[in-house]
XYZ file of C-alpha atoms in Angstrom:
516
model
C 0.010 -0.090 -0.013
C 1.227 3.440 -1.006
C 0.500 6.163 1.355
C 0.529 8.728 -1.181
C -1.357 6.676 -3.800
C -0.297 4.467 -6.350
C 3.038 4.975 -7.889
C 3.097 6.897 -11.149
C 4.560 5.005 -13.943
C 6.953 7.344 -16.031
C 7.310 6.414 -19.759
C 10.228 7.437 -21.796
C 9.698 10.432 -24.042
C 8.896 9.778 -27.615
C 11.713 10.300 -29.886
C 11.501 13.374 -32.154
C 10.505 12.870 -35.679
C 13.691 12.965 -37.949
C 14.026 16.272 -39.867
C 15.128 16.683 -43.715
C 18.882 15.953 -43.714
C 21.154 18.988 -44.458
C 22.857 19.097 -47.933
C 26.062 17.398 -48.079
C 29.055 19.684 -48.714
C 29.785 20.063 -52.606
C 32.828 21.980 -53.297
C 32.325 21.947 -56.950
C 28.917 23.861 -56.476
C 30.860 27.045 -55.213
C 33.472 26.731 -57.780
C 30.931 26.485 -60.538
C 28.973 29.405 -59.365
C 32.046 31.474 -59.102
C 33.337 30.458 -62.475
C 30.003 31.070 -64.123
C 29.958 34.743 -62.686
C 33.524 35.436 -63.905
C 32.264 34.942 -67.483
C 30.511 38.351 -67.030
C 27.177 36.780 -67.846
C 25.856 36.432 -64.386
C 25.108 32.570 -64.929
C 26.380 31.835 -61.386
C 23.319 33.762 -59.951
C 21.016 32.235 -62.500
C 21.993 28.845 -61.280
C 21.397 30.023 -57.726
C 18.232 31.637 -58.934
C 19.447 35.130 -57.520
C 17.876 37.097 -60.252
C 18.507 40.602 -59.050
C 22.198 40.216 -58.768
C 22.195 38.433 -62.149
C 20.530 41.493 -63.540
C 23.291 43.677 -62.190
C 25.964 41.675 -63.726
C 24.130 41.929 -67.079
C 23.834 45.632 -66.698
C 27.553 45.895 -65.922
C 28.478 43.863 -69.051
C 26.098 45.974 -71.236
C 27.775 49.115 -69.852
C 31.133 47.889 -70.686
C 30.101 46.896 -74.175
C 28.538 50.241 -74.876
C 31.717 51.974 -73.732
C 33.985 49.638 -75.682
C 32.264 49.257 -79.071
C 32.925 50.061 -81.648
C 36.670 49.576 -81.113
C 38.687 52.668 -81.514
C 42.349 53.746 -81.321
C 42.266 54.776 -77.590
C 40.590 51.531 -76.464
C 38.553 51.161 -73.183
C 39.450 53.755 -70.610
C 41.512 52.125 -67.899
C 39.220 53.131 -65.005
C 36.105 51.501 -66.798
C 38.176 48.349 -67.349
C 39.346 48.290 -63.619
C 35.871 48.856 -62.488
C 34.342 46.058 -64.545
C 36.971 43.541 -63.430
C 36.279 44.537 -59.811
C 32.640 43.892 -60.432
C 33.363 40.405 -61.793
C 35.518 39.486 -58.953
C 33.127 40.617 -56.391
C 30.331 38.847 -58.240
C 32.408 35.561 -58.297
C 33.147 35.779 -54.646
C 29.506 36.490 -53.788
C 28.416 33.598 -55.888
C 30.856 31.386 -54.127
C 29.580 32.489 -50.800
C 25.930 32.031 -51.707
C 26.589 28.558 -53.272
C 28.008 27.314 -49.895
C 24.939 28.365 -48.028
C 22.263 27.405 -50.430
C 20.235 24.514 -49.300
C 18.885 23.786 -52.654
C 19.675 20.151 -53.661
C 22.264 19.581 -56.130
C 22.789 16.276 -57.788
C 26.205 15.249 -57.740
C 26.150 15.181 -61.517
C 25.011 18.846 -61.964
C 27.886 20.387 -60.009
C 30.728 19.008 -62.220
C 28.793 19.985 -65.282
C 28.219 23.535 -64.085
C 31.971 23.801 -63.203
C 32.954 22.548 -66.654
C 30.417 24.931 -68.234
C 32.135 27.848 -66.189
C 35.564 26.831 -67.455
C 34.315 26.786 -71.052
C 32.403 29.947 -70.858
C 35.542 31.700 -69.535
C 36.596 31.541 -73.180
C 34.008 34.126 -73.958
C 35.501 37.114 -72.109
C 39.020 35.915 -72.997
C 38.107 35.576 -76.716
C 36.177 38.863 -76.534
C 39.446 40.590 -75.207
C 41.486 39.064 -77.948
C 38.901 40.098 -80.530
C 38.684 43.502 -79.127
C 42.522 43.969 -79.128
C 42.455 42.819 -82.799
C 39.752 45.325 -83.532
C 41.744 48.036 -81.756
C 44.802 47.195 -83.725
C 42.769 47.555 -86.936
C 41.437 50.876 -85.785
C 45.001 51.929 -85.259
C 45.886 50.678 -88.812
C 43.094 52.520 -90.208
C 44.074 55.725 -88.430
C 47.774 55.406 -89.687
C 46.521 54.641 -93.199
C 44.442 57.843 -93.064
C 47.452 59.798 -91.957
C 49.391 58.300 -94.786
C 46.593 59.285 -97.234
C 46.364 62.757 -95.914
C 50.200 63.238 -96.469
C 49.907 61.624 -99.974
C 47.013 64.205 -100.745
C 49.189 66.996 -99.440
C 52.125 65.991 -101.739
C 49.865 65.594 -104.769
C 48.407 69.169 -104.177
C 52.088 70.613 -104.377
C 52.984 68.958 -107.593
C 54.000 71.694 -110.017
C 53.837 74.530 -107.614
C 56.988 76.835 -107.060
C 58.987 75.172 -104.403
C 59.331 78.397 -102.286
C 55.653 78.436 -101.870
C 55.220 74.620 -101.364
C 58.142 73.895 -99.140
C 56.298 74.018 -95.780
C 53.697 71.599 -97.047
C 56.355 69.214 -98.415
C 58.046 69.345 -95.060
C 54.829 68.550 -93.305
C 54.122 65.498 -95.501
C 57.737 64.204 -94.871
C 57.352 64.556 -91.063
C 54.246 62.364 -91.345
C 56.229 59.764 -93.441
C 59.120 59.953 -91.124
C 56.973 59.403 -88.027
C 54.975 56.411 -89.507
C 58.391 54.595 -90.220
C 59.907 55.594 -86.839
C 57.092 55.334 -84.476
C 54.936 52.472 -86.113
C 57.303 50.192 -87.775
C 55.756 47.075 -89.006
C 52.289 48.775 -89.703
C 50.772 48.649 -93.028
C 51.134 52.355 -93.396
C 54.729 52.284 -92.524
C 55.352 49.515 -95.005
C 53.837 51.649 -97.702
C 56.086 54.746 -97.074
C 58.977 53.689 -99.254
C 56.812 53.842 -102.357
C 55.293 57.160 -101.157
C 58.816 58.511 -100.790
C 59.525 57.738 -104.478
C 56.375 59.710 -105.441
C 57.378 62.470 -102.981
C 60.943 62.919 -104.694
C 59.331 62.963 -108.164
C 56.834 65.547 -107.015
C 59.483 67.835 -105.477
C 61.694 67.492 -108.433
C 58.991 68.195 -110.907
C 60.723 71.229 -112.380
C 63.711 69.033 -113.356
C 61.327 66.624 -115.318
C 59.805 69.733 -117.100
C 63.378 70.861 -117.944
C 62.935 74.109 -115.872
C 66.415 73.724 -114.522
C 66.975 76.976 -112.818
C 63.731 76.285 -110.794
C 64.899 72.672 -110.049
C 68.048 73.686 -108.161
C 66.471 74.523 -104.843
C 64.183 71.644 -104.599
C 66.918 69.107 -105.574
C 69.231 70.641 -102.990
C 66.515 70.160 -100.412
C 66.044 66.508 -101.303
C 69.892 66.103 -100.852
C 69.423 67.026 -97.226
C 66.948 64.220 -96.528
C 69.341 61.380 -95.785
C 70.348 63.349 -92.671
C 66.865 63.659 -91.322
C 65.179 60.484 -92.697
C 68.180 58.097 -92.627
C 70.025 56.644 -95.729
C 68.998 53.150 -94.749
C 65.229 54.128 -95.004
C 65.830 55.989 -98.291
C 67.856 53.358 -100.113
C 68.513 54.399 -103.675
C 66.752 57.660 -103.152
C 69.590 58.944 -100.868
C 71.694 59.697 -103.990
C 68.803 60.113 -106.504
C 68.980 63.976 -106.627
C 72.938 64.030 -107.249
C 73.058 63.680 -110.982
C 69.886 65.664 -111.544
C 71.277 68.552 -109.360
C 74.516 68.503 -111.279
C 72.761 68.613 -114.611
C 70.453 71.407 -113.315
C 73.430 73.436 -112.091
C 75.029 73.217 -115.554
C 72.002 73.851 -117.530
C 70.968 76.804 -115.303
C 74.570 78.169 -115.108
C 75.196 78.188 -118.846
C 72.040 80.333 -119.473
C 73.439 82.884 -117.007
C 76.823 83.081 -118.708
C 76.001 86.288 -120.713
C 74.777 87.886 -117.630
C 78.155 87.348 -115.983
C 76.709 85.161 -113.206
C 78.748 82.137 -112.696
C 77.305 81.125 -109.222
C 75.664 77.905 -110.395
C 78.727 76.783 -112.412
C 80.977 77.469 -109.442
C 78.696 75.487 -107.236
C 78.591 72.708 -109.690
C 82.349 72.444 -109.924
C 82.711 72.693 -106.094
C 79.985 70.177 -105.362
C 80.215 67.652 -107.996
C 83.759 68.100 -109.402
C 83.992 64.606 -110.928
C 80.563 64.688 -112.523
C 79.846 64.589 -116.329
C 78.102 67.982 -115.978
C 81.227 69.565 -114.416
C 83.351 68.210 -117.275
C 81.213 70.171 -119.837
C 81.649 73.462 -118.199
C 84.818 74.633 -119.783
C 83.937 73.436 -123.294
C 80.667 75.227 -123.018
C 82.581 78.493 -122.165
C 84.929 77.992 -125.016
C 82.020 77.459 -127.470
C 80.346 80.597 -126.088
C 83.483 82.785 -126.614
C 83.629 81.362 -130.151
C 79.936 82.146 -130.930
C 80.173 85.764 -129.489
C 83.479 86.396 -131.322
C 81.706 85.633 -134.608
C 79.007 88.029 -133.639
C 81.449 90.827 -133.523
C 81.193 91.079 -137.261
C 77.416 91.404 -137.060
C 74.916 94.128 -136.776
C 75.526 94.667 -132.916
C 79.275 94.171 -131.923
C 78.584 96.189 -128.731
C 76.040 93.471 -127.359
C 78.477 90.719 -128.413
C 81.265 92.497 -126.600
C 79.242 92.910 -123.500
C 78.464 89.117 -123.550
C 82.093 88.301 -124.111
C 83.143 90.410 -121.124
C 80.597 88.549 -118.961
C 81.686 85.097 -120.161
C 85.258 86.134 -119.526
C 84.286 87.213 -115.784
C 82.654 83.764 -115.302
C 85.622 81.832 -116.767
C 88.144 83.780 -114.604
C 86.156 82.937 -111.389
C 86.018 79.164 -111.875
C 87.561 77.142 -108.925
C 91.020 75.978 -109.403
C 91.857 78.124 -112.343
C 89.866 75.773 -114.669
C 88.777 78.516 -116.861
C 91.943 80.371 -117.161
C 92.678 79.561 -120.789
C 89.065 80.405 -121.866
C 89.275 83.799 -119.869
C 92.553 84.578 -121.772
C 90.781 83.954 -125.163
C 87.821 85.922 -124.074
C 89.965 88.879 -123.119
C 91.442 89.062 -126.610
C 88.079 88.964 -128.090
C 86.715 91.529 -125.745
C 89.710 93.814 -126.874
C 88.543 93.298 -130.593
C 84.978 93.853 -129.584
C 85.488 97.127 -127.698
C 87.101 98.663 -130.697
C 84.451 97.274 -133.152
C 81.804 98.625 -130.731
C 83.274 102.140 -130.749
C 83.534 102.091 -134.561
C 79.912 100.887 -134.792
C 78.681 103.588 -132.390
C 80.371 106.272 -134.468
C 78.823 104.979 -137.671
C 75.449 104.943 -136.064
C 75.714 108.718 -134.942
C 76.253 107.877 -131.262
C 79.293 110.112 -130.968
C 79.345 110.558 -127.233
C 79.220 106.957 -126.531
C 81.797 106.183 -129.361
C 84.241 108.814 -127.946
C 84.032 107.338 -124.503
C 84.248 103.800 -125.599
C 87.271 104.541 -127.818
C 89.042 106.607 -125.253
C 88.639 103.750 -122.693
C 90.003 101.397 -125.350
C 93.232 103.492 -125.802
C 93.658 103.633 -121.980
C 93.058 99.925 -121.340
C 94.796 98.268 -124.220
C 98.211 100.344 -124.418
C 99.753 97.562 -126.449
C 97.171 97.213 -128.935
C 97.808 97.833 -132.559
C 94.508 99.761 -132.847
C 95.273 102.103 -130.070
C 96.186 105.094 -132.203
C 93.355 104.500 -134.586
C 90.997 104.420 -131.572
C 92.306 107.704 -130.316
C 91.837 109.300 -133.753
C 88.201 108.232 -134.138
C 87.549 109.291 -130.385
C 88.757 112.791 -131.340
C 86.580 112.907 -134.329
C 83.532 111.397 -132.460
C 84.056 114.096 -129.525
C 84.069 116.892 -132.120
C 81.053 115.449 -133.941
C 79.016 115.138 -130.618
C 79.070 119.170 -130.801
C 79.143 119.477 -134.670
C 77.494 116.410 -136.319
C 78.868 117.194 -139.734
C 82.256 116.173 -138.504
C 80.861 112.742 -138.217
C 79.743 112.003 -141.692
C 82.533 109.517 -142.258
C 85.229 107.906 -140.242
C 88.318 110.149 -139.984
C 91.359 109.252 -142.028
C 94.270 107.908 -139.899
C 96.444 111.121 -140.388
C 97.699 113.598 -138.002
C 99.141 117.240 -138.421
C 102.548 117.471 -139.819
C 102.461 118.730 -143.475
C 100.476 121.422 -145.253
C 99.375 124.794 -144.349
C 100.567 126.680 -141.306
C 97.949 126.927 -138.681
C 98.683 128.827 -135.441
C 96.407 128.374 -132.445
C 96.777 130.979 -129.538
C 95.072 131.146 -126.217
C 93.850 134.735 -124.978
C 92.040 133.262 -122.005
C 92.722 133.025 -118.288
C 92.257 129.244 -118.419
C 93.764 126.368 -120.313
C 92.139 125.163 -123.447
C 92.277 122.104 -125.559
C 91.525 122.242 -129.173
C 90.289 119.048 -131.001
C 90.190 119.154 -134.869
C 89.138 116.683 -137.480
C 89.202 116.774 -141.326
C 91.903 115.645 -143.722
C 93.924 115.345 -140.520
C 92.702 114.615 -136.986
C 94.350 115.550 -133.708
C 94.339 117.845 -130.620
C 96.622 120.389 -128.905
C 96.588 121.863 -125.430
C 97.345 125.464 -124.575
C 98.124 126.661 -121.199
C 96.386 129.567 -119.434
C 97.371 133.065 -120.425
C 98.912 135.063 -117.742
C 97.127 138.458 -117.237
C 94.461 137.678 -119.720
C 90.915 138.349 -118.758
C 87.520 137.772 -120.510
C 85.845 140.120 -122.779
C 82.405 141.825 -122.404
C 81.178 140.631 -125.819
C 82.312 138.756 -128.923
C 82.631 141.993 -130.835
C 85.261 143.305 -128.197
C 86.990 139.894 -128.316
C 87.322 140.015 -132.162
C 88.710 143.436 -131.915
C 91.296 142.941 -129.159
C 91.953 139.184 -128.697
C 95.613 138.088 -129.317
C 96.638 141.698 -130.088
C 98.210 142.901 -126.889
C 102.000 142.954 -126.491
C 102.244 139.877 -124.416
C 103.212 136.219 -125.066
C 100.103 134.174 -125.656
C 100.256 130.389 -125.241
C 100.368 129.101 -128.825
C 100.961 125.968 -131.089
C 101.678 125.844 -134.806
C 100.071 122.997 -136.843
C 100.729 121.850 -140.369
C 97.322 120.927 -141.767
C 96.566 119.455 -145.258
C 94.101 121.580 -147.168
C 90.424 120.688 -146.697
C 87.451 121.272 -144.586
C 88.065 121.142 -140.792
C 85.840 120.933 -137.607
C 87.137 122.207 -134.369
C 86.046 121.787 -130.854
C 87.437 124.114 -128.042
C 87.320 122.739 -124.631
C 88.191 125.364 -121.976
C 88.849 124.449 -118.294
C 88.393 126.475 -115.311
C 89.902 129.875 -114.794
C 89.376 133.128 -113.133
C 85.897 133.564 -114.683
C 84.735 130.049 -113.433
C 83.532 127.305 -115.813
C 82.722 128.089 -119.575
C 80.988 125.906 -122.148
C 82.662 124.238 -124.986
C 82.579 125.804 -128.511
C 82.567 124.267 -131.910
C 83.390 125.908 -135.268
C 84.457 125.000 -138.803
C 87.075 126.253 -141.228
C 88.333 125.539 -144.708
C 92.115 125.343 -145.084
C 93.380 126.334 -148.570
C 96.791 126.068 -150.196
C 98.946 129.179 -150.102
C 97.425 130.721 -146.826
C 98.730 131.028 -143.274
C 96.003 130.783 -140.615
C 95.872 132.060 -137.127
C 93.167 130.945 -134.527
C 92.743 132.924 -131.373
C 90.523 131.705 -128.623
C 89.244 133.961 -125.910
C 86.442 134.065 -123.198
C 83.368 136.237 -123.295
C 81.426 137.168 -120.058
C 77.933 136.753 -119.633
C 75.704 133.745 -118.734
C 77.870 130.662 -118.346
C 80.628 132.166 -120.512
C 81.705 131.796 -124.128
C 84.621 132.112 -126.398
C 85.044 132.350 -130.074
C 87.678 131.625 -132.634
C 89.208 133.851 -135.285
C 90.622 132.747 -138.520
């Protein structure tokens, strides 16, 4: 008997119903999710059914594509690329984390397949990167080709223009060619530069092809400087391409300047290209020019021929190394002949002042010439004829005073006087100033008083053959100042003795008269 009642029978508690077993760890599941998110397609979130993060991945990839495409020279900005890669890494890490905590049942077959798919799909961004790099390279090539085409158009636009006006544009195009070869070696544009340089050289040297040799000199000289700036190895045969052309241009241009006395181009040729064929033609060309102009001395314009001979002589004398010394000597002899012929021609054409100066210069310059005395005679006649044209109807005879009628010339003037005469005999005499003589108030007073005072007048006695004579009285400075020249004529006849007295008349610029 139990005082407190019957004992209570305790039964063991019922065992709890077993719960759904936790998912067994699957390492490949996390790896697959991370790899699928690294593709940039958000597939790791898709497999985890995390749609919002997946959409964010798609938006990031779309933003990258919008920024990167179409591919250009500059490519994707570095900040954008770094930001996108950061998003991919964070998305992959988040997918790994989520996959480890997800209770969704994965068959052991699905995890390896997903991981394999992730590895395969990683080829998408990798392939895209390679494709984008190739597209970017193509964009660079297109840009370089456009730069090349722009330089080509610039060169084509200068073809035929004067080099001084086109030089800056030519240099600009050359800078482009040089930069392409130097900075983008191996590009399609750089590979095409050698052909373009050939066209460039031909364009710059267009005046040479057109036989405009003087205009070709400067552009060809410019082309010869390019090996120093572009490099001989890059130019190849073009490095020496301008040499023969420049030598020819210097020769052709120089020979056209011979008769101007400009030997600059020929001297440059013989200094720069002394062994060239063009340099070897210089002396023969000078010799031919002397021969041609010497023949012209017998023509209608010996003065022009003489001037050209003098210019050729000057050029020959200045050739380097004395190469033109023989030609210069031949030209000098021809110039001597021409100077005389020119003076005679001027006299015959009535250009008496020029003839007198030319022949006086001849007599002064060529003291050993056999024509010296003849030149002086014609010069006297020309000077008289310049004041009295009838004295120049014919060339004077080569005869001086010495036989014939006595002709006394006296000076009744305060200054010296020179008397030039021409006729059957030609010559001149000089009379010194008359001490104590003064000028007269009029010609009438002079005719009445000149040479009649009891004093010794400066005088000269000439013997002149009979005939018509023309006189020119040239008085120098005296107490009355400058006086003008005076011309007169007289006929000398047999059986007479003549006296001619010169004097000075005051008034105006002064005057004096002769008495016979």
